[in-house]
Short mmCIF file of C-alpha atoms in Angstrom, two decimals:
data_model
loop_
_atom_site.label_atom_id
_atom_site.label_comp_id
_atom_site.label_asym_id
_atom_site.label_seq_id
_atom_site.Cartn_x
_atom_site.Cartn_y
_atom_site.Cartn_z
CA MET A 39 -0.01 0.02 -0.12
CA THR A 40 1.47 3.09 -0.92
CA LEU A 41 1.66 6.15 1.61
CA ALA A 42 -0.57 8.92 1.26
CA LYS A 43 0.84 12.32 1.36
CA SER A 44 -0.56 14.81 3.63
CA THR A 45 0.57 18.06 5.29
CA LYS A 46 -1.97 17.98 8.00
CA PRO A 47 -1.81 16.11 11.02
CA LEU A 48 -3.77 13.00 11.87
CA THR A 49 -7.45 13.17 13.01
CA THR A 50 -9.56 10.75 14.65
CA ARG A 51 -12.37 11.15 11.89
CA THR A 52 -9.72 10.78 8.71
CA ILE A 53 -9.01 7.77 10.76
CA GLN A 54 -12.47 6.41 10.92
CA THR A 55 -13.54 7.36 7.04
CA MET A 56 -10.67 5.12 5.83
CA LYS A 57 -11.53 2.08 3.87
CA PRO A 58 -9.74 -1.15 2.72
CA SER A 59 -8.46 0.34 -0.43
CA SER A 60 -7.37 3.74 0.92
CA ASN A 61 -3.60 4.12 1.04
CA ASP A 62 -1.52 4.24 4.40
CA LEU A 63 -1.66 7.65 6.34
CA SER A 64 0.68 9.80 7.94
CA ASP A 65 1.07 12.20 10.40
CA THR A 66 3.17 15.17 10.48
CA GLY A 67 5.22 17.89 12.70
CA GLU A 68 6.73 16.04 16.09
CA ASN A 69 4.45 12.81 14.87
CA ARG A 70 5.88 12.49 11.90
CA GLY A 71 6.95 8.90 11.49
CA LEU A 72 3.28 7.61 12.44
CA ARG A 73 1.46 5.86 10.52
CA VAL A 74 -1.86 3.76 9.99
CA ALA A 75 -3.20 1.54 7.48
CA CYS A 76 -6.37 0.08 6.77
CA GLY A 77 -6.54 -4.10 6.13
CA SER A 78 -8.74 -6.06 3.77
CA THR A 79 -10.99 -6.92 6.82
CA GLY A 80 -11.04 -2.99 7.61
CA LEU A 81 -8.77 -3.38 10.58
CA LYS A 82 -6.82 -0.09 11.23
CA THR A 83 -3.66 -0.28 12.74
CA PHE A 84 -0.60 1.88 13.99
CA PHE A 85 2.65 1.45 13.04
CA TYR A 86 5.68 3.53 13.55
CA ARG A 87 8.84 2.52 10.59
CA TYR A 88 11.94 3.86 10.81
CA THR A 89 15.90 3.31 10.75
CA SER A 90 16.88 1.35 13.66
CA PRO A 91 20.24 2.79 15.60
CA GLU A 92 21.29 -0.81 16.09
CA THR A 93 21.19 -2.48 13.06
CA GLY A 94 20.79 0.30 10.57
CA LYS A 95 18.36 -1.11 9.16
CA LEU A 96 14.23 -0.14 8.14
CA VAL A 97 11.99 -1.70 10.45
CA GLN A 98 8.46 -1.01 10.88
CA ALA A 99 6.72 -1.88 14.87
CA LYS A 100 3.00 -1.71 15.58
CA ILE A 101 1.53 0.26 17.90
CA GLY A 102 -1.71 -0.70 18.21
CA ASN A 103 -5.26 -1.36 16.45
CA PHE A 104 -7.73 1.79 16.17
CA PRO A 105 -10.37 2.04 18.09
CA GLU A 106 -8.87 0.00 20.91
CA THR A 107 -5.67 2.67 20.60
CA SER A 108 -6.79 5.86 20.24
CA LEU A 109 -4.84 8.31 18.28
CA ALA A 110 -4.03 10.43 21.37
CA GLU A 111 -2.36 7.17 22.59
CA ALA A 112 -0.66 6.20 19.52
CA ARG A 113 1.32 9.57 19.26
CA SER A 114 2.20 9.01 23.48
CA ILE A 115 3.77 5.58 22.06
CA LEU A 116 5.32 7.29 19.02
CA GLN A 117 6.87 10.04 21.54
CA ASP A 118 8.06 6.96 23.89
CA TRP A 119 9.70 5.28 21.02
CA LYS A 120 11.22 7.86 19.28
CA LEU A 121 12.84 8.90 22.71
CA LEU A 122 14.18 5.13 22.97
CA ARG A 123 16.01 5.96 19.12
CA ARG A 124 17.41 8.76 20.77
CA GLN A 125 18.92 6.77 23.47
CA LYS A 126 20.30 4.02 20.16
CA ILE A 127 17.49 1.49 21.74
CA CYS A 128 15.30 -0.03 18.45
CA PRO A 129 12.10 0.19 19.77
CA ALA A 130 11.02 -2.99 17.69
CA ASN A 131 14.24 -5.07 19.80
CA GLU A 132 12.48 -3.65 22.89
CA ILE A 133 9.39 -4.87 22.31
CA LYS A 134 10.87 -8.30 21.23
CA ARG A 135 13.23 -8.32 24.56
CA LYS A 136 10.37 -7.28 26.83
CA ARG A 137 8.08 -10.20 25.46
CA LYS A 138 11.39 -13.02 25.94
CA GLU A 139 11.63 -11.52 29.69
CA GLU A 140 8.06 -11.89 30.28
CA LYS A 141 8.07 -15.48 28.59
CA GLU A 142 10.91 -16.04 31.17
CA ARG A 143 8.91 -14.79 33.96
CA SER A 144 6.23 -17.02 33.38
CA LEU A 145 8.22 -19.44 33.12
CA LEU A 146 9.96 -19.25 36.09
CA ILE A 147 5.97 -18.73 38.01
CA GLU A 148 5.07 -21.78 36.12
CA GLN A 149 7.94 -24.00 37.30
CA GLY A 150 7.33 -23.39 41.02
CA ARG A 151 7.07 -19.77 42.76
CA GLN A 152 9.19 -21.41 45.38
CA THR A 153 12.40 -20.81 43.85
CA PHE A 154 11.53 -17.26 43.85
CA THR A 155 13.38 -16.24 47.55
CA VAL A 156 12.97 -13.08 49.56
CA GLN A 157 16.67 -12.34 48.40
CA ASP A 158 15.51 -12.45 44.90
CA LEU A 159 12.74 -10.11 45.60
CA ILE A 160 15.09 -7.93 47.25
CA GLU A 161 17.88 -8.08 44.54
CA LEU A 162 15.30 -7.00 41.78
CA TYR A 163 14.15 -4.25 43.64
CA LEU A 164 17.74 -2.72 44.47
CA THR A 165 18.76 -3.49 40.47
CA SER A 166 15.51 -2.45 39.00
CA GLN A 167 14.35 0.15 41.13
CA ILE A 168 16.36 1.29 43.27
CA GLU A 169 20.07 1.47 41.64
CA ASP A 170 21.85 2.37 38.84
CA GLN A 171 21.34 0.40 35.54
CA LYS A 172 23.63 0.09 32.76
CA LEU A 173 21.65 0.07 30.01
CA PRO A 174 22.31 -2.28 26.45
CA ASN A 175 23.59 0.52 24.52
CA GLY A 176 26.22 1.98 27.21
CA GLN A 177 23.78 4.57 28.83
CA LEU A 178 23.37 5.13 32.31
CA LYS A 179 19.88 4.92 33.87
CA LEU A 180 19.74 6.26 37.27
CA GLY A 181 17.82 4.61 40.02
CA SER A 182 15.25 6.06 42.11
CA ARG A 183 17.60 6.97 44.52
CA LYS A 184 20.90 9.06 45.02
CA PRO A 185 24.16 7.01 45.64
CA LYS A 186 24.45 7.27 48.97
CA GLY A 187 20.78 6.32 49.58
CA GLN A 188 21.19 3.29 47.22
CA ILE A 189 24.10 2.00 49.03
CA GLU A 190 22.08 2.52 52.92
CA THR A 191 19.10 1.11 51.01
CA ARG A 192 20.98 -2.52 50.19
CA ARG A 193 23.10 -2.36 53.49
CA THR A 194 19.31 -1.63 55.22
CA LEU A 195 18.01 -4.99 53.61
CA TYR A 196 21.17 -7.05 53.85
CA ILE A 197 22.04 -6.74 57.14
CA ASP A 198 18.42 -7.66 58.84
CA VAL A 199 16.20 -9.18 56.59
CA VAL A 200 18.39 -11.67 54.14
CA PRO A 201 20.12 -12.90 57.16
CA PHE A 202 16.71 -13.76 58.62
CA MET A 203 14.39 -15.21 55.73
CA GLY A 204 16.68 -14.55 53.16
CA SER A 205 16.83 -18.05 51.76
CA ARG A 206 12.92 -18.51 52.04
CA PRO A 207 10.30 -19.00 49.11
CA ALA A 208 8.98 -15.25 48.69
CA THR A 209 5.28 -16.12 49.11
CA ASP A 210 6.08 -18.28 52.14
CA ILE A 211 6.52 -14.98 54.17
CA LEU A 212 3.81 -14.70 56.82
CA ARG A 213 2.57 -11.56 58.90
CA LYS A 214 3.88 -12.98 62.09
CA ASP A 215 7.19 -14.03 60.18
CA VAL A 216 7.61 -9.85 59.30
CA ILE A 217 6.73 -8.75 62.88
CA LYS A 218 9.13 -11.27 64.63
CA MET A 219 12.09 -9.74 62.45
CA VAL A 220 11.00 -6.63 63.28
CA MET A 221 10.78 -6.96 66.88
CA SER A 222 14.10 -8.52 66.87
CA ILE A 223 15.34 -5.41 65.79
CA VAL A 224 13.00 -3.31 68.28
CA SER A 225 14.77 -5.53 71.12
CA ARG A 226 18.13 -4.02 70.37
CA GLY A 227 16.83 -0.49 70.63
CA ALA A 228 17.17 0.40 67.42
CA ASN A 229 13.96 1.74 66.16
CA VAL A 230 14.76 3.75 63.59
CA GLN A 231 16.17 0.50 62.07
CA ALA A 232 12.99 -1.47 62.34
CA GLY A 233 10.94 0.94 60.98
CA SER A 234 13.42 1.45 57.54
CA VAL A 235 13.61 -2.48 57.23
CA LEU A 236 9.82 -2.77 57.09
CA ARG A 237 9.49 0.14 55.16
CA GLU A 238 11.81 -1.03 52.21
CA LEU A 239 10.98 -4.93 52.75
CA SER A 240 6.93 -3.66 52.11
CA ALA A 241 8.59 -1.61 48.96
CA ALA A 242 10.39 -4.62 47.41
CA TYR A 243 7.12 -6.73 47.68
CA GLU A 244 5.08 -4.12 46.25
CA TYR A 245 7.36 -4.18 43.32
CA ALA A 246 7.42 -7.67 42.74
CA ILE A 247 3.79 -7.81 42.56
CA GLY A 248 3.26 -4.65 40.34
CA ILE A 249 5.40 -6.76 38.01
CA ASP A 250 3.58 -10.23 38.19
CA ARG A 251 6.69 -11.84 40.11
CA LEU A 252 4.12 -13.11 42.82
CA PRO A 253 0.43 -14.17 42.42
CA ASP A 254 -2.39 -11.71 41.93
CA ASP A 255 -3.93 -12.83 45.17
CA PHE A 256 -0.99 -12.35 47.18
CA ALA A 257 -0.85 -9.84 49.63
CA ASN A 258 2.51 -8.22 51.09
CA PRO A 259 3.38 -9.62 54.62
CA ALA A 260 5.45 -6.39 54.93
CA LEU A 261 2.09 -4.40 54.55
CA LEU A 262 -0.06 -6.40 56.74
CA ALA A 263 2.89 -6.56 59.69
CA LYS A 264 2.64 -2.66 59.73
CA ALA A 265 -0.95 -2.62 60.41
CA GLY A 266 -0.70 -5.08 63.10
CA LEU A 267 2.63 -2.78 64.51
CA ARG A 268 0.66 0.11 64.46
CA GLN A 269 -2.54 -1.56 66.03
CA ALA A 270 -0.09 -2.83 68.71
CA LYS A 271 1.48 0.71 69.15
CA ILE A 272 5.01 -0.14 68.45
CA LYS A 273 6.84 2.67 67.72
CA LEU A 274 9.21 2.59 64.96
CA THR A 275 10.57 6.05 65.30
CA SER A 276 13.57 7.81 67.21
CA LYS A 277 12.25 8.45 70.66
CA PRO A 278 13.04 12.43 71.44
CA GLY A 279 16.47 12.21 72.88
CA ARG A 280 16.89 13.72 76.79
CA ARG A 281 20.65 12.88 77.50
CA VAL A 282 22.55 16.19 78.38
CA LEU A 283 26.08 15.58 80.08
CA SER A 284 26.65 17.17 83.15
CA ASP A 285 30.00 19.22 83.52
CA LYS A 286 31.62 16.22 85.25
CA GLU A 287 30.94 14.27 82.24
CA VAL A 288 31.97 17.17 79.99
CA ILE A 289 35.47 17.48 81.39
CA LYS A 290 36.07 13.71 81.40
CA LEU A 291 34.66 13.82 77.81
CA ILE A 292 37.55 16.43 77.11
CA LYS A 293 40.04 14.85 78.64
CA TRP A 294 39.71 11.30 77.44
CA LEU A 295 39.05 12.25 73.80
CA PRO A 296 42.61 12.63 72.64
CA SER A 297 43.36 9.76 73.58
CA SER A 298 40.29 7.50 73.06
CA ASP A 299 39.77 4.98 69.63
CA TYR A 300 38.26 7.47 67.52
CA THR A 301 40.38 8.25 64.20
CA ASN A 302 42.01 11.91 64.59
CA ALA A 303 39.12 13.35 62.03
CA GLN A 304 36.24 12.16 64.41
CA LYS A 305 37.89 13.09 67.54
CA LYS A 306 38.02 16.92 66.07
CA ILE A 307 34.30 16.50 64.69
CA LEU A 308 33.44 15.76 68.14
CA HIS A 309 35.02 18.40 69.80
CA LEU A 310 33.77 21.12 67.33
CA THR A 311 30.25 20.17 67.74
CA LEU A 312 30.39 20.39 71.81
CA LEU A 313 32.26 23.93 70.93
CA THR A 314 29.72 25.14 68.61
CA GLY A 315 26.24 22.80 68.75
CA CYS A 316 26.91 22.02 65.07
CA ARG A 317 25.26 19.13 63.69
CA THR A 318 27.98 15.99 63.41
CA GLY A 319 27.10 15.61 59.55
CA GLU A 320 27.47 19.27 59.17
CA LEU A 321 30.91 18.85 60.02
CA CYS A 322 31.54 15.44 58.16
CA ASN A 323 30.52 17.83 54.78
CA ALA A 324 32.51 20.85 55.84
CA GLN A 325 34.89 21.71 53.08
CA TRP A 326 38.11 24.25 53.19
CA LYS A 327 36.57 26.88 50.78
CA ASP A 328 33.98 27.48 53.30
CA PHE A 329 36.30 28.37 56.63
CA ASP A 330 37.00 31.91 57.37
CA ALA A 331 39.72 31.75 59.95
CA LYS A 332 39.96 36.04 59.80
CA GLU A 333 36.18 36.19 60.40
CA LYS A 334 35.96 33.45 62.37
CA LYS A 335 33.05 31.44 60.60
CA LEU A 336 32.17 28.21 58.71
CA HIS A 337 29.57 28.09 55.89
CA ILE A 338 27.58 25.28 56.03
CA ARG A 339 25.51 24.80 52.79
CA GLU A 340 24.16 21.38 53.54
CA THR A 341 22.01 21.57 56.43
CA LYS A 342 19.10 19.81 57.43
CA THR A 343 16.50 22.14 57.18
CA ALA A 344 17.71 23.01 53.29
CA THR A 345 18.82 26.25 53.91
CA ASP A 346 22.68 27.63 54.35
CA ARG A 347 23.88 28.99 57.23
CA TYR A 348 27.26 30.49 58.89
CA VAL A 349 28.12 29.00 61.91
CA GLN A 350 30.32 31.63 64.05
CA LEU A 351 33.42 29.84 65.42
CA PRO A 352 34.65 30.84 68.84
CA SER A 353 38.64 31.43 69.35
CA GLN A 354 39.07 27.51 70.60
CA ALA A 355 37.53 26.04 67.50
CA VAL A 356 39.40 28.24 64.87
CA ASN A 357 42.69 27.04 66.44
CA ILE A 358 41.60 23.14 66.28
CA ILE A 359 40.71 23.73 62.56
CA LYS A 360 43.75 25.71 61.79
CA LYS A 361 46.09 22.76 62.93
CA LEU A 362 44.35 20.12 60.56
CA PRO A 363 46.27 18.61 57.57
CA PHE A 364 45.53 21.41 54.91
CA GLY A 365 45.44 20.73 51.06
CA THR A 366 45.14 16.80 50.53
CA THR A 367 41.56 17.27 49.73
CA ASP A 368 38.55 19.86 49.11
CA ALA A 369 37.24 17.91 52.59
CA MET A 370 38.28 19.75 55.75
CA PHE A 371 37.88 15.77 57.34
CA PRO A 372 39.07 13.69 54.63
CA SER A 373 38.57 9.63 54.84
CA LYS A 374 42.01 8.23 54.62
CA ALA A 375 40.61 4.99 52.63
CA THR A 376 38.66 7.50 49.92
CA GLY A 377 39.53 11.22 50.21
CA LEU A 378 36.01 11.92 50.42
CA PRO A 379 34.30 13.48 53.44
CA VAL A 380 34.33 10.90 56.64
CA GLN A 381 30.63 9.33 56.75
CA GLN A 382 28.73 10.47 59.67
CA LYS A 383 27.72 7.18 60.53
CA LYS A 384 31.01 6.19 61.11
CA LEU A 385 30.90 8.10 64.48
CA SER A 386 28.04 6.08 65.62
CA GLU A 387 29.50 2.68 64.18
CA GLN A 388 33.26 3.29 66.21
CA SER A 389 31.35 4.47 69.35
CA TRP A 390 29.52 0.68 69.37
CA VAL A 391 32.74 -1.07 68.51
CA MET A 392 34.74 0.62 71.45
CA ARG A 393 31.59 -0.17 73.85
CA ASN A 394 31.74 -4.17 72.69
CA LYS A 395 35.59 -3.45 73.30
CA GLY A 396 35.24 -1.86 76.68
CA THR A 397 37.39 1.22 75.45
CA MET A 398 34.23 4.11 75.85
CA LEU A 399 34.30 7.09 78.08
CA ASP A 400 33.44 5.43 81.26
CA ILE A 401 29.94 7.51 81.93
CA ASP A 402 26.24 6.68 81.03
CA HIS A 403 25.31 6.00 77.39
CA TRP A 404 25.88 8.92 75.12
CA THR A 405 25.74 9.72 71.27
CA PRO A 406 27.56 12.35 69.32
CA HIS A 407 23.79 14.36 69.24
CA ASP A 408 23.75 14.63 72.92
CA LEU A 409 26.63 17.26 72.71
CA ARG A 410 24.35 19.23 70.81
CA ARG A 411 21.77 19.12 73.62
CA THR A 412 24.56 19.34 75.92
CA VAL A 413 25.49 22.82 74.09
CA ARG A 414 22.01 23.98 74.01
CA THR A 415 21.18 23.30 77.89
CA GLY A 416 24.27 24.72 78.27
CA LEU A 417 23.54 28.34 77.10
CA ALA A 418 20.37 28.19 78.76
CA ARG A 419 21.99 27.85 82.05
CA LEU A 420 24.64 30.86 81.16
CA GLN A 421 21.78 32.97 80.40
CA CYS A 422 21.63 33.11 77.01
CA PRO A 423 18.76 34.33 74.90
CA ASN A 424 16.64 31.59 73.78
CA GLU A 425 16.45 32.72 69.95
CA VAL A 426 19.89 33.41 69.92
CA ALA A 427 20.68 29.69 71.05
CA GLU A 428 18.22 28.10 68.54
CA ALA A 429 20.23 30.18 65.75
CA ILE A 430 23.56 28.64 67.29
CA LEU A 431 22.08 25.23 66.47
CA GLY A 432 20.77 25.95 63.39
CA HIS A 433 16.80 25.03 64.18
CA ALA A 434 14.41 26.89 61.98
CA ARG A 435 11.85 28.96 63.21
CA SER A 436 8.25 28.24 62.30
CA GLY A 437 5.06 30.20 62.31
CA ILE A 438 5.11 34.20 62.72
CA GLU A 439 8.30 34.37 64.13
CA GLY A 440 9.56 32.54 61.49
CA THR A 441 7.52 34.43 58.66
CA TYR A 442 8.67 37.64 59.75
CA ASP A 443 11.70 37.51 62.08
CA LEU A 444 14.32 37.22 59.28
CA HIS A 445 17.44 38.11 61.54
CA ARG A 446 20.34 35.72 61.90
CA TYR A 447 21.73 37.01 65.03
CA GLU A 448 25.16 36.00 63.26
CA SER A 449 27.27 38.47 65.89
CA GLU A 450 25.19 37.51 68.97
CA CYS A 451 25.80 34.25 68.08
CA GLN A 452 29.17 34.87 67.92
CA TYR A 453 29.38 36.66 70.94
CA TRP A 454 27.72 33.27 72.94
CA LEU A 455 30.00 30.65 71.57
CA GLN A 456 32.91 32.46 72.82
CA ILE A 457 31.32 32.39 76.55
CA TRP A 458 30.58 28.64 76.12
CA ALA A 459 33.97 27.97 74.96
CA ASP A 460 35.45 29.84 76.95
CA TYR A 461 33.40 28.39 80.33
CA LEU A 462 34.47 24.70 79.09
CA ASP A 463 37.80 25.62 79.04
CA SER A 464 37.23 26.98 82.92
CA ILE A 465 35.88 23.60 84.28
CA VAL A 466 38.29 21.85 82.44
CA SER A 467 41.53 23.61 83.78
CA GLY A 468 39.84 24.15 87.31
#
């Protein structure tokens, strides 16, 4: 059948009036390449004819039959296929690949769903949804998480889920199995980790169900477990911290820190946290270009509140930073292994190792974040105004105050942090 030349875009009415003897019709403009043919039985078919970027040959791929596939739907599919061509992927070959995958998937199901284990389910979720993928043409398809999130998601699932139930068939897992696993994590005091494990496992099951790797009538056991835990009022979030180090404990910490098993970078980060009230994560990511020794301030670009700020540094903090090794990397606190900024979680991991070895400071259990609370409480005891103390910690103000009071209190922060640092010196030397 020859192609009917036209300068006008296709319309539904034009397609409806096509006869078996009609020439093929072609769309125009951005939908150029979309064609419709009318067979001897009157069946009208959309197709896309193009040169394959994989073979260099002329190929024709069927889009769908009219009116089951509307003109708008055909155009939408056409644009998706054109995008594939720009990525050097042949739409017709991609269709064949997907059919082959579907056939293999169906064969797997027919052979027995029991072969699809929880670990298989997790790997499918990680490699198809979360992590970056390398396409057949060598291009990179970005995952749904950033690199750091990809690593953390894999770590979360492999630390707690795979050892507990990874070898079991995914369809054999019941609600009570998931609850038992989650409660074992809660029992060690890791409520936040328990919540993360439950959330990611539930998402992995939902993904597998969505692409038909599990039966249609299969109920997500992690989702059922979540409802049961909520009914039992099991909290899977962190409890508000209340730990504040006393002056005696602060003295012990400052004197013990230099000889502790923390790395040199970790020691300085903890000391600076105690001097400035900064989040340890903010200090971990600090760069030399953001440090101004003359103005005594550090520009924090990545913050929990997504608003950059300047941390005013007391003289003691400036002296610590000046003694750090300079020039090897952009990071103020680089990892010896990678040269990248040290990871915040390494502080907690090192604390855990030291407690197991019996080399941790001999005071009641404390975490790096407790130092921020200690700074805030200490400032209050020294009569620092509330709004200044909150600005020192980088807390975002809410309500009317946050809307209308845009003052950053930088000079006031400088003044009170110096008072706080001098106070620490006095109790340690006294």
